[in-house]
């Protein structure tokens, strides 16, 4: 007897996989976190309680929690007060995603820095327009050697647009991650920061923007060298 091969059609039904259940549990939990039913730092109900509420198996709940953890919504802590704790959502997830793209050679420092040159002068201009004593103290505290990125983070915080702040923070964090991974010796050039600081303190937005533009371009040129060395290193036969 010749059996007809099973050809899936557009309308064929697929068997329900147990995975669907855990996905749905994860989806509901994620929604509760997003609307604030569970706040950052708060512990989710125990695996047993969740299983009872959702009327699903412990395994499905465990899998759902694992999905949430991978997506960065919760962290699991061990011990007597252990459990799944809600994390504070940050732009870190963006950084990790872009870092993977960089590693896969789907974006380059030249492209990343191009965006930074577009964004950061405006951030510096906004920061100069919104300067106050508290920010001046913060900026001064980040003037020491080795705190290069910190100075940029304070300016980003000052700009008053959380999306712009997140975008710039992510860009600089991403560059930092790449520099760490490259491990070829690179120091952020902090000497321009003094001129930037003076312009921001003076409330001179135009000057701050102009200095930042030059600083970001110069920074990008050194970073492109870092990338070149890094790519060469990772393509060397010994690295495979
Ligand atoms: Zn800098």
PDB file of C-alpha atoms and ligand atoms in Angstrom:
ATOM      1  CA  UNK A   1       0.000   0.000   0.000  1.00  0.00           C
ATOM      2  CA  UNK A   2       1.324   3.408  -0.934  1.00  0.00           C
ATOM      3  CA  UNK A   3       0.636   6.084   1.564  1.00  0.00           C
ATOM      4  CA  UNK A   4       0.119   9.594   0.390  1.00  0.00           C
ATOM      5  CA  UNK A   5       2.785  11.845   1.839  1.00  0.00           C
ATOM      6  CA  UNK A   6       1.514  14.313   4.415  1.00  0.00           C
ATOM      7  CA  UNK A   7       1.673  17.658   2.691  1.00  0.00           C
ATOM      8  CA  UNK A   8       0.898  20.546   4.997  1.00  0.00           C
ATOM      9  CA  UNK A   9      -1.563  22.921   3.400  1.00  0.00           C
ATOM     10  CA  UNK A  10      -2.132  26.543   4.231  1.00  0.00           C
ATOM     11  CA  UNK A  11      -5.180  25.599   6.226  1.00  0.00           C
ATOM     12  CA  UNK A  12      -3.877  22.571   8.062  1.00  0.00           C
ATOM     13  CA  UNK A  13      -4.029  22.639  11.828  1.00  0.00           C
ATOM     14  CA  UNK A  14      -0.904  22.253  13.836  1.00  0.00           C
ATOM     15  CA  UNK A  15      -0.770  20.145  16.971  1.00  0.00           C
ATOM     16  CA  UNK A  16      -0.725  22.221  20.148  1.00  0.00           C
ATOM     17  CA  UNK A  17       2.645  22.095  21.757  1.00  0.00           C
ATOM     18  CA  UNK A  18       3.062  22.404  25.508  1.00  0.00           C
ATOM     19  CA  UNK A  19       5.451  25.260  24.715  1.00  0.00           C
ATOM     20  CA  UNK A  20       2.474  27.388  23.666  1.00  0.00           C
ATOM     21  CA  UNK A  21       1.222  27.232  27.242  1.00  0.00           C
ATOM     22  CA  UNK A  22       4.449  28.550  28.709  1.00  0.00           C
ATOM     23  CA  UNK A  23       4.574  31.256  26.059  1.00  0.00           C
ATOM     24  CA  UNK A  24       1.115  32.367  27.041  1.00  0.00           C
ATOM     25  CA  UNK A  25       2.038  32.394  30.722  1.00  0.00           C
ATOM     26  CA  UNK A  26       5.148  34.433  29.892  1.00  0.00           C
ATOM     27  CA  UNK A  27       3.066  36.825  27.788  1.00  0.00           C
ATOM     28  CA  UNK A  28       0.572  37.449  30.603  1.00  0.00           C
ATOM     29  CA  UNK A  29       3.306  37.951  33.169  1.00  0.00           C
ATOM     30  CA  UNK A  30       5.136  40.334  30.839  1.00  0.00           C
ATOM     31  CA  UNK A  31       1.948  42.318  30.341  1.00  0.00           C
ATOM     32  CA  UNK A  32       1.450  42.573  34.120  1.00  0.00           C
ATOM     33  CA  UNK A  33       4.999  43.853  34.508  1.00  0.00           C
ATOM     34  CA  UNK A  34       4.620  46.370  31.682  1.00  0.00           C
ATOM     35  CA  UNK A  35       1.423  47.850  33.095  1.00  0.00           C
ATOM     36  CA  UNK A  36       3.037  48.035  36.529  1.00  0.00           C
ATOM     37  CA  UNK A  37       1.149  45.355  38.468  1.00  0.00           C
ATOM     38  CA  UNK A  38       4.597  44.149  39.431  1.00  0.00           C
ATOM     39  CA  UNK A  39       7.144  46.872  40.066  1.00  0.00           C
ATOM     40  CA  UNK A  40      10.936  46.748  39.576  1.00  0.00           C
ATOM     41  CA  UNK A  41      12.513  44.967  42.552  1.00  0.00           C
ATOM     42  CA  UNK A  42       9.280  43.160  43.424  1.00  0.00           C
ATOM     43  CA  UNK A  43       9.195  39.369  43.602  1.00  0.00           C
ATOM     44  CA  UNK A  44       6.752  37.525  41.380  1.00  0.00           C
ATOM     45  CA  UNK A  45       4.495  34.931  43.079  1.00  0.00           C
ATOM     46  CA  UNK A  46       6.164  31.569  43.569  1.00  0.00           C
ATOM     47  CA  UNK A  47       6.262  28.955  40.853  1.00  0.00           C
ATOM     48  CA  UNK A  48       3.629  26.982  42.751  1.00  0.00           C
ATOM     49  CA  UNK A  49       1.281  29.960  43.158  1.00  0.00           C
ATOM     50  CA  UNK A  50       1.650  30.897  39.523  1.00  0.00           C
ATOM     51  CA  UNK A  51       0.976  27.318  38.421  1.00  0.00           C
ATOM     52  CA  UNK A  52      -2.217  27.299  40.494  1.00  0.00           C
ATOM     53  CA  UNK A  53      -3.400  30.672  39.216  1.00  0.00           C
ATOM     54  CA  UNK A  54      -2.696  29.866  35.580  1.00  0.00           C
ATOM     55  CA  UNK A  55      -3.817  26.245  36.077  1.00  0.00           C
ATOM     56  CA  UNK A  56      -0.794  24.954  34.245  1.00  0.00           C
ATOM     57  CA  UNK A  57       2.001  22.573  35.166  1.00  0.00           C
ATOM     58  CA  UNK A  58       4.999  23.643  37.241  1.00  0.00           C
ATOM     59  CA  UNK A  59       7.187  22.850  34.235  1.00  0.00           C
ATOM     60  CA  UNK A  60       5.256  25.288  32.040  1.00  0.00           C
ATOM     61  CA  UNK A  61       5.558  28.003  34.696  1.00  0.00           C
ATOM     62  CA  UNK A  62       9.275  27.338  35.059  1.00  0.00           C
ATOM     63  CA  UNK A  63       9.701  27.607  31.305  1.00  0.00           C
ATOM     64  CA  UNK A  64       7.717  30.879  31.242  1.00  0.00           C
ATOM     65  CA  UNK A  65       9.943  32.341  33.955  1.00  0.00           C
ATOM     66  CA  UNK A  66      12.997  31.259  32.007  1.00  0.00           C
ATOM     67  CA  UNK A  67      11.661  33.058  28.917  1.00  0.00           C
ATOM     68  CA  UNK A  68      11.099  36.215  30.979  1.00  0.00           C
ATOM     69  CA  UNK A  69      14.580  35.970  32.422  1.00  0.00           C
ATOM     70  CA  UNK A  70      16.166  35.614  28.984  1.00  0.00           C
ATOM     71  CA  UNK A  71      14.203  38.625  27.800  1.00  0.00           C
ATOM     72  CA  UNK A  72      15.539  40.643  30.752  1.00  0.00           C
ATOM     73  CA  UNK A  73      12.230  41.134  32.558  1.00  0.00           C
ATOM     74  CA  UNK A  74      13.161  39.211  35.715  1.00  0.00           C
ATOM     75  CA  UNK A  75      16.229  37.910  37.461  1.00  0.00           C
ATOM     76  CA  UNK A  76      16.212  34.716  39.472  1.00  0.00           C
ATOM     77  CA  UNK A  77      17.686  34.852  42.939  1.00  0.00           C
ATOM     78  CA  UNK A  78      18.504  31.798  45.005  1.00  0.00           C
ATOM     79  CA  UNK A  79      18.167  31.299  48.754  1.00  0.00           C
ATOM     80  CA  UNK A  80      15.456  31.827  51.378  1.00  0.00           C
ATOM     81  CA  UNK A  81      14.209  35.058  49.774  1.00  0.00           C
ATOM     82  CA  UNK A  82      14.848  33.667  46.307  1.00  0.00           C
ATOM     83  CA  UNK A  83      12.505  33.766  43.351  1.00  0.00           C
ATOM     84  CA  UNK A  84      11.916  35.730  40.191  1.00  0.00           C
ATOM     85  CA  UNK A  85      12.462  39.448  40.780  1.00  0.00           C
ATOM     86  CA  UNK A  86      11.224  42.098  38.372  1.00  0.00           C
ATOM     87  CA  UNK A  87      14.065  44.092  36.852  1.00  0.00           C
ATOM     88  CA  UNK A  88      14.044  47.763  36.027  1.00  0.00           C
ATOM     89  CA  UNK A  89      13.669  48.064  32.276  1.00  0.00           C
ATOM     90  CA  UNK A  90      16.614  49.887  30.764  1.00  0.00           C
ATOM     91  CA  UNK A  91      18.177  50.383  27.378  1.00  0.00           C
ATOM     92  CA  UNK A  92      20.715  47.628  28.194  1.00  0.00           C
ATOM     93  CA  UNK A  93      18.714  45.207  26.081  1.00  0.00           C
ATOM     94  CA  UNK A  94      19.260  47.472  23.061  1.00  0.00           C
ATOM     95  CA  UNK A  95      22.972  47.567  23.763  1.00  0.00           C
ATOM     96  CA  UNK A  96      23.170  43.777  23.893  1.00  0.00           C
ATOM     97  CA  UNK A  97      21.232  43.412  20.653  1.00  0.00           C
ATOM     98  CA  UNK A  98      23.437  45.916  18.833  1.00  0.00           C
ATOM     99  CA  UNK A  99      26.572  44.362  20.308  1.00  0.00           C
ATOM    100  CA  UNK A 100      25.576  41.009  18.810  1.00  0.00           C
ATOM    101  CA  UNK A 101      25.091  42.728  15.459  1.00  0.00           C
ATOM    102  CA  UNK A 102      28.530  44.269  15.738  1.00  0.00           C
ATOM    103  CA  UNK A 103      30.071  40.883  16.547  1.00  0.00           C
ATOM    104  CA  UNK A 104      28.275  39.411  13.538  1.00  0.00           C
ATOM    105  CA  UNK A 105      29.793  42.219  11.429  1.00  0.00           C
ATOM    106  CA  UNK A 106      26.430  43.629  10.556  1.00  0.00           C
ATOM    107  CA  UNK A 107      27.292  47.074  11.902  1.00  0.00           C
ATOM    108  CA  UNK A 108      30.614  48.873  12.162  1.00  0.00           C
ATOM    109  CA  UNK A 109      32.103  51.546  14.379  1.00  0.00           C
ATOM    110  CA  UNK A 110      31.982  53.930  11.411  1.00  0.00           C
ATOM    111  CA  UNK A 111      28.212  53.489  11.224  1.00  0.00           C
ATOM    112  CA  UNK A 112      27.692  53.661  14.980  1.00  0.00           C
ATOM    113  CA  UNK A 113      29.802  56.769  15.322  1.00  0.00           C
ATOM    114  CA  UNK A 114      28.074  58.446  12.386  1.00  0.00           C
ATOM    115  CA  UNK A 115      24.848  58.320  14.388  1.00  0.00           C
ATOM    116  CA  UNK A 116      26.626  59.543  17.465  1.00  0.00           C
ATOM    117  CA  UNK A 117      27.976  62.563  15.550  1.00  0.00           C
ATOM    118  CA  UNK A 118      24.412  63.354  14.504  1.00  0.00           C
ATOM    119  CA  UNK A 119      22.946  63.045  17.979  1.00  0.00           C
ATOM    120  CA  UNK A 120      25.521  64.088  20.512  1.00  0.00           C
ATOM    121  CA  UNK A 121      26.155  67.736  19.541  1.00  0.00           C
ATOM    122  CA  UNK A 122      22.451  68.353  20.014  1.00  0.00           C
ATOM    123  CA  UNK A 123      22.534  66.615  23.378  1.00  0.00           C
ATOM    124  CA  UNK A 124      25.426  68.903  24.405  1.00  0.00           C
ATOM    125  CA  UNK A 125      23.466  71.947  23.214  1.00  0.00           C
ATOM    126  CA  UNK A 126      20.376  70.917  25.211  1.00  0.00           C
ATOM    127  CA  UNK A 127      22.543  70.170  28.247  1.00  0.00           C
ATOM    128  CA  UNK A 128      24.038  73.686  28.096  1.00  0.00           C
ATOM    129  CA  UNK A 129      20.551  75.162  27.942  1.00  0.00           C
ATOM    130  CA  UNK A 130      19.403  73.177  30.977  1.00  0.00           C
ATOM    131  CA  UNK A 131      22.478  73.464  33.173  1.00  0.00           C
ATOM    132  CA  UNK A 132      22.082  73.894  36.952  1.00  0.00           C
ATOM    133  CA  UNK A 133      24.328  73.599  40.023  1.00  0.00           C
ATOM    134  CA  UNK A 134      23.534  69.943  40.598  1.00  0.00           C
ATOM    135  CA  UNK A 135      24.501  69.023  37.046  1.00  0.00           C
ATOM    136  CA  UNK A 136      27.668  71.119  37.231  1.00  0.00           C
ATOM    137  CA  UNK A 137      28.717  69.111  40.301  1.00  0.00           C
ATOM    138  CA  UNK A 138      27.977  65.869  38.493  1.00  0.00           C
ATOM    139  CA  UNK A 139      29.918  66.953  35.423  1.00  0.00           C
ATOM    140  CA  UNK A 140      32.887  68.051  37.529  1.00  0.00           C
ATOM    141  CA  UNK A 141      32.842  64.727  39.369  1.00  0.00           C
ATOM    142  CA  UNK A 142      33.210  62.913  36.057  1.00  0.00           C
ATOM    143  CA  UNK A 143      36.198  64.928  34.864  1.00  0.00           C
ATOM    144  CA  UNK A 144      38.865  62.547  36.112  1.00  0.00           C
ATOM    145  CA  UNK A 145      40.882  60.225  33.923  1.00  0.00           C
ATOM    146  CA  UNK A 146      39.130  56.958  33.156  1.00  0.00           C
ATOM    147  CA  UNK A 147      35.662  58.485  33.603  1.00  0.00           C
ATOM    148  CA  UNK A 148      35.339  59.589  29.984  1.00  0.00           C
ATOM    149  CA  UNK A 149      32.047  57.854  29.221  1.00  0.00           C
ATOM    150  CA  UNK A 150      30.578  59.034  32.542  1.00  0.00           C
ATOM    151  CA  UNK A 151      30.905  62.655  31.425  1.00  0.00           C
ATOM    152  CA  UNK A 152      28.867  61.862  28.331  1.00  0.00           C
ATOM    153  CA  UNK A 153      26.245  60.048  30.409  1.00  0.00           C
ATOM    154  CA  UNK A 154      25.741  63.149  32.576  1.00  0.00           C
ATOM    155  CA  UNK A 155      25.249  65.322  29.483  1.00  0.00           C
ATOM    156  CA  UNK A 156      22.758  62.775  28.185  1.00  0.00           C
ATOM    157  CA  UNK A 157      20.897  62.872  31.513  1.00  0.00           C
ATOM    158  CA  UNK A 158      20.800  66.670  31.296  1.00  0.00           C
ATOM    159  CA  UNK A 159      19.223  66.822  27.823  1.00  0.00           C
ATOM    160  CA  UNK A 160      15.690  66.273  29.151  1.00  0.00           C
ATOM    161  CA  UNK A 161      14.572  63.802  26.473  1.00  0.00           C
ATOM    162  CA  UNK A 162      14.572  60.239  27.799  1.00  0.00           C
ATOM    163  CA  UNK A 163      14.618  58.676  24.381  1.00  0.00           C
ATOM    164  CA  UNK A 164      17.535  60.799  23.259  1.00  0.00           C
ATOM    165  CA  UNK A 165      19.240  60.023  26.555  1.00  0.00           C
ATOM    166  CA  UNK A 166      18.642  56.300  26.088  1.00  0.00           C
ATOM    167  CA  UNK A 167      19.801  56.403  22.497  1.00  0.00           C
ATOM    168  CA  UNK A 168      23.020  58.158  23.372  1.00  0.00           C
ATOM    169  CA  UNK A 169      23.665  56.080  26.497  1.00  0.00           C
ATOM    170  CA  UNK A 170      23.169  52.930  24.427  1.00  0.00           C
ATOM    171  CA  UNK A 171      25.534  54.203  21.756  1.00  0.00           C
ATOM    172  CA  UNK A 172      28.249  54.980  24.284  1.00  0.00           C
ATOM    173  CA  UNK A 173      27.665  51.763  26.234  1.00  0.00           C
ATOM    174  CA  UNK A 174      27.871  49.865  22.978  1.00  0.00           C
ATOM    175  CA  UNK A 175      31.170  51.528  22.093  1.00  0.00           C
ATOM    176  CA  UNK A 176      32.438  50.690  25.602  1.00  0.00           C
ATOM    177  CA  UNK A 177      31.457  47.050  25.187  1.00  0.00           C
ATOM    178  CA  UNK A 178      33.232  46.906  21.832  1.00  0.00           C
ATOM    179  CA  UNK A 179      36.364  48.530  23.288  1.00  0.00           C
ATOM    180  CA  UNK A 180      36.342  45.967  26.117  1.00  0.00           C
ATOM    181  CA  UNK A 181      35.880  43.075  23.731  1.00  0.00           C
ATOM    182  CA  UNK A 182      38.635  44.361  21.434  1.00  0.00           C
ATOM    183  CA  UNK A 183      41.025  44.659  24.376  1.00  0.00           C
ATOM    184  CA  UNK A 184      43.607  46.509  22.317  1.00  0.00           C
ATOM    185  CA  UNK A 185      44.242  49.377  24.688  1.00  0.00           C
ATOM    186  CA  UNK A 186      42.096  52.443  24.155  1.00  0.00           C
ATOM    187  CA  UNK A 187      41.549  55.389  26.450  1.00  0.00           C
ATOM    188  CA  UNK A 188      38.752  57.880  26.009  1.00  0.00           C
ATOM    189  CA  UNK A 189      40.392  61.255  25.200  1.00  0.00           C
ATOM    190  CA  UNK A 190      39.160  63.394  28.111  1.00  0.00           C
ATOM    191  CA  UNK A 191      41.154  66.504  27.249  1.00  0.00           C
ATOM    192  CA  UNK A 192      38.275  68.001  25.206  1.00  0.00           C
ATOM    193  CA  UNK A 193      35.975  67.606  28.184  1.00  0.00           C
ATOM    194  CA  UNK A 194      37.338  70.713  29.888  1.00  0.00           C
ATOM    195  CA  UNK A 195      36.344  72.922  26.932  1.00  0.00           C
ATOM    196  CA  UNK A 196      32.966  71.190  26.829  1.00  0.00           C
ATOM    197  CA  UNK A 197      32.470  71.676  30.550  1.00  0.00           C
ATOM    198  CA  UNK A 198      33.226  75.392  30.269  1.00  0.00           C
ATOM    199  CA  UNK A 199      30.806  75.824  27.380  1.00  0.00           C
ATOM    200  CA  UNK A 200      28.042  73.946  29.232  1.00  0.00           C
ATOM    201  CA  UNK A 201      28.593  75.884  32.473  1.00  0.00           C
ATOM    202  CA  UNK A 202      28.486  79.149  30.477  1.00  0.00           C
ATOM    203  CA  UNK A 203      25.169  77.991  28.995  1.00  0.00           C
ATOM    204  CA  UNK A 204      26.679  78.346  25.513  1.00  0.00           C
ATOM    205  CA  UNK A 205      24.762  75.722  23.580  1.00  0.00           C
ATOM    206  CA  UNK A 206      26.256  76.554  20.182  1.00  0.00           C
ATOM    207  CA  UNK A 207      29.800  76.268  21.453  1.00  0.00           C
ATOM    208  CA  UNK A 208      29.034  73.042  23.350  1.00  0.00           C
ATOM    209  CA  UNK A 209      27.538  71.523  20.197  1.00  0.00           C
ATOM    210  CA  UNK A 210      30.496  72.551  18.053  1.00  0.00           C
ATOM    211  CA  UNK A 211      33.092  71.180  20.482  1.00  0.00           C
ATOM    212  CA  UNK A 212      31.120  67.967  20.929  1.00  0.00           C
ATOM    213  CA  UNK A 213      30.910  67.441  17.183  1.00  0.00           C
ATOM    214  CA  UNK A 214      34.685  67.652  16.838  1.00  0.00           C
ATOM    215  CA  UNK A 215      35.193  65.466  19.900  1.00  0.00           C
ATOM    216  CA  UNK A 216      32.826  62.793  18.588  1.00  0.00           C
ATOM    217  CA  UNK A 217      34.454  62.781  15.136  1.00  0.00           C
ATOM    218  CA  UNK A 218      37.981  62.518  16.594  1.00  0.00           C
ATOM    219  CA  UNK A 219      36.772  59.824  18.982  1.00  0.00           C
ATOM    220  CA  UNK A 220      35.276  57.883  16.093  1.00  0.00           C
ATOM    221  CA  UNK A 221      38.525  57.936  14.148  1.00  0.00           C
ATOM    222  CA  UNK A 222      40.449  56.326  17.027  1.00  0.00           C
ATOM    223  CA  UNK A 223      37.631  53.845  17.528  1.00  0.00           C
ATOM    224  CA  UNK A 224      37.767  52.783  13.891  1.00  0.00           C
ATOM    225  CA  UNK A 225      41.385  51.789  14.486  1.00  0.00           C
ATOM    226  CA  UNK A 226      40.235  49.753  17.490  1.00  0.00           C
ATOM    227  CA  UNK A 227      37.716  47.963  15.294  1.00  0.00           C
ATOM    228  CA  UNK A 228      40.310  47.271  12.577  1.00  0.00           C
ATOM    229  CA  UNK A 229      42.638  45.644  15.113  1.00  0.00           C
ATOM    230  CA  UNK A 230      39.760  43.714  16.626  1.00  0.00           C
ATOM    231  CA  UNK A 231      38.537  42.356  13.296  1.00  0.00           C
ATOM    232  CA  UNK A 232      42.065  41.364  12.330  1.00  0.00           C
ATOM    233  CA  UNK A 233      42.451  39.593  15.654  1.00  0.00           C
ATOM    234  CA  UNK A 234      39.169  37.703  15.320  1.00  0.00           C
ATOM    235  CA  UNK A 235      39.920  36.721  11.735  1.00  0.00           C
ATOM    236  CA  UNK A 236      43.410  35.443  12.579  1.00  0.00           C
ATOM    237  CA  UNK A 237      43.631  31.647  12.084  1.00  0.00           C
ATOM    238  CA  UNK A 238      44.403  31.126  15.810  1.00  0.00           C
ATOM    239  CA  UNK A 239      41.118  32.778  16.763  1.00  0.00           C
ATOM    240  CA  UNK A 240      39.011  30.277  14.829  1.00  0.00           C
TER     241      UNK A 240
HETATM  242 ZN1  LIG B   1      34.465  62.395  25.619  1.00  0.00          ZN
END
